[in-house]
XYZ file of N, CA and C in Angstrom:
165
model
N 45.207 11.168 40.881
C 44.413 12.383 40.769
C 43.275 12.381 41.789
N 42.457 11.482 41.493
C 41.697 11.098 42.679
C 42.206 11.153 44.302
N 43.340 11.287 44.488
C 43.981 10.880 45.670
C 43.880 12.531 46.171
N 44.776 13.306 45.064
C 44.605 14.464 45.718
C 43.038 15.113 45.615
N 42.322 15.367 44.591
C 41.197 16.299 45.416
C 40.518 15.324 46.724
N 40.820 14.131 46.712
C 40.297 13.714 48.509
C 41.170 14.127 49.470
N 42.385 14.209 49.404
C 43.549 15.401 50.019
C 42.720 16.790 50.207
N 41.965 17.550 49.019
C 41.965 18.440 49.064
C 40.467 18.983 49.915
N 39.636 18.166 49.629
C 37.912 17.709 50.238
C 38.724 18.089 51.811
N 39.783 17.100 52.279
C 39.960 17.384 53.645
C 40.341 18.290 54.338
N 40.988 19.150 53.649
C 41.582 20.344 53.711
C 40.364 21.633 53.832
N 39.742 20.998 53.080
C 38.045 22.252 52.978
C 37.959 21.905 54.275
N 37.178 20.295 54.822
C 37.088 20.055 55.651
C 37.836 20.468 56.886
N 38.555 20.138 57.125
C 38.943 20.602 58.502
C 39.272 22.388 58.689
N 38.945 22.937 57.483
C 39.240 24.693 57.606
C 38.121 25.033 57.933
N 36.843 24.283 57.363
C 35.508 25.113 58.227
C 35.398 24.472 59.615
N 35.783 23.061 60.148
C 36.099 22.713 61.238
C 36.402 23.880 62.123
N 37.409 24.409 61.754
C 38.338 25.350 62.432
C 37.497 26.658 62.732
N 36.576 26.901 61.473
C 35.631 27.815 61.262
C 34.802 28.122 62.203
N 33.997 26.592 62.122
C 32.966 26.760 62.971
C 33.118 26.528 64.704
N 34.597 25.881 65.055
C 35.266 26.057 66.243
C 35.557 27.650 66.637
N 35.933 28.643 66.001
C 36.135 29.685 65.938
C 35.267 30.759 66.324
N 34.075 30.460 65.690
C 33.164 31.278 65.536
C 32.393 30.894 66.913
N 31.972 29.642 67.100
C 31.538 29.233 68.497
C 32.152 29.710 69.781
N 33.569 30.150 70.063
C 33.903 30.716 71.142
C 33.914 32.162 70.980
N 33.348 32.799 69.880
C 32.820 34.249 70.275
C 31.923 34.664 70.807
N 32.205 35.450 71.810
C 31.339 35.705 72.901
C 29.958 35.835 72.486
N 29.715 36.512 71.166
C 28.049 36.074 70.618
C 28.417 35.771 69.298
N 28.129 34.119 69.140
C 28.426 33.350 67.982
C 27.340 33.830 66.924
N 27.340 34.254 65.741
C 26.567 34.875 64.752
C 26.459 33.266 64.143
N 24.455 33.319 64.710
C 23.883 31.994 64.803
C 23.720 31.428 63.250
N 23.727 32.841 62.291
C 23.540 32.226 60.770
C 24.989 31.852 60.216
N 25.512 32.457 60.782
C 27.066 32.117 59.926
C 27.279 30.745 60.211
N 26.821 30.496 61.659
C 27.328 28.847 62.301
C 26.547 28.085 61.164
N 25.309 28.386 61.194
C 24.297 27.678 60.178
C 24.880 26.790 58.742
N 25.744 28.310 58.332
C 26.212 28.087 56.781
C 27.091 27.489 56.914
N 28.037 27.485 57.948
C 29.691 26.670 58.059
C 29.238 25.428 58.054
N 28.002 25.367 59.002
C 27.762 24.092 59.468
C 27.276 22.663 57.880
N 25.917 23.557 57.228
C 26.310 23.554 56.415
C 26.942 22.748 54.956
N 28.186 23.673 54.825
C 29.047 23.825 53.382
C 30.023 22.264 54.580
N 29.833 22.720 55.663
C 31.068 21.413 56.149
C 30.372 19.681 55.761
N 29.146 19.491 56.161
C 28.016 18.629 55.793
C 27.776 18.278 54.156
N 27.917 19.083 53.556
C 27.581 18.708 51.903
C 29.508 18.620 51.815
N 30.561 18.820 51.983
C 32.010 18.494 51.914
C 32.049 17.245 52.461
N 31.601 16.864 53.929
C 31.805 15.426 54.050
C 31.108 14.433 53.581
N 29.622 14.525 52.916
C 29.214 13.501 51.918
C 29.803 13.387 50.616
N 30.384 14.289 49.789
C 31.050 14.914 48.380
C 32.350 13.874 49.049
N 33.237 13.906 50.537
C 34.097 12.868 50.608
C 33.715 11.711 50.384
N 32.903 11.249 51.319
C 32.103 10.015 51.678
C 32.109 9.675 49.897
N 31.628 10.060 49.150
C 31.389 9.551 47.839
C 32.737 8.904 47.026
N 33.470 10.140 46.969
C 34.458 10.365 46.209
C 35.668 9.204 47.174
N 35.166 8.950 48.360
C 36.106 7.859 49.175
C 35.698 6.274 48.543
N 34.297 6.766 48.384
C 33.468 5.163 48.301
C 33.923 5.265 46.255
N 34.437 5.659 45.519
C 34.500 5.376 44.127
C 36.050 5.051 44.050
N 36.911 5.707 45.114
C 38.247 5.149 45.078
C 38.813 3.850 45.200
């Protein structure tokens, strides 16, 4: 069980990855949105980091 929501943590993860890759090559990157991706991606990879370190 544990196995998958850290499956699933990565999956968040690398979709705002994608997000905030995305949003950065628009010709004017909407500086708050980067903010929030940036972010929800930052509190997802410590929530891993944890949930890696109890496995």
């Amino acid at each position: 069980m544990a196995n998958a929501h850290l499956t699933s943590l990565n999956a968040r993860h690398a979709s705002l990855e994608k997000s905030v890759a995305m949003e950065t090559r628009r010709p004017l990157p909407d500086q708050a949105r980067l903010a929030e991706l940036k972010r929800k991606k930052l509190r997802l990879k410590e929530e891993i980091g944890r949930s890696d370190a109890h496995a």
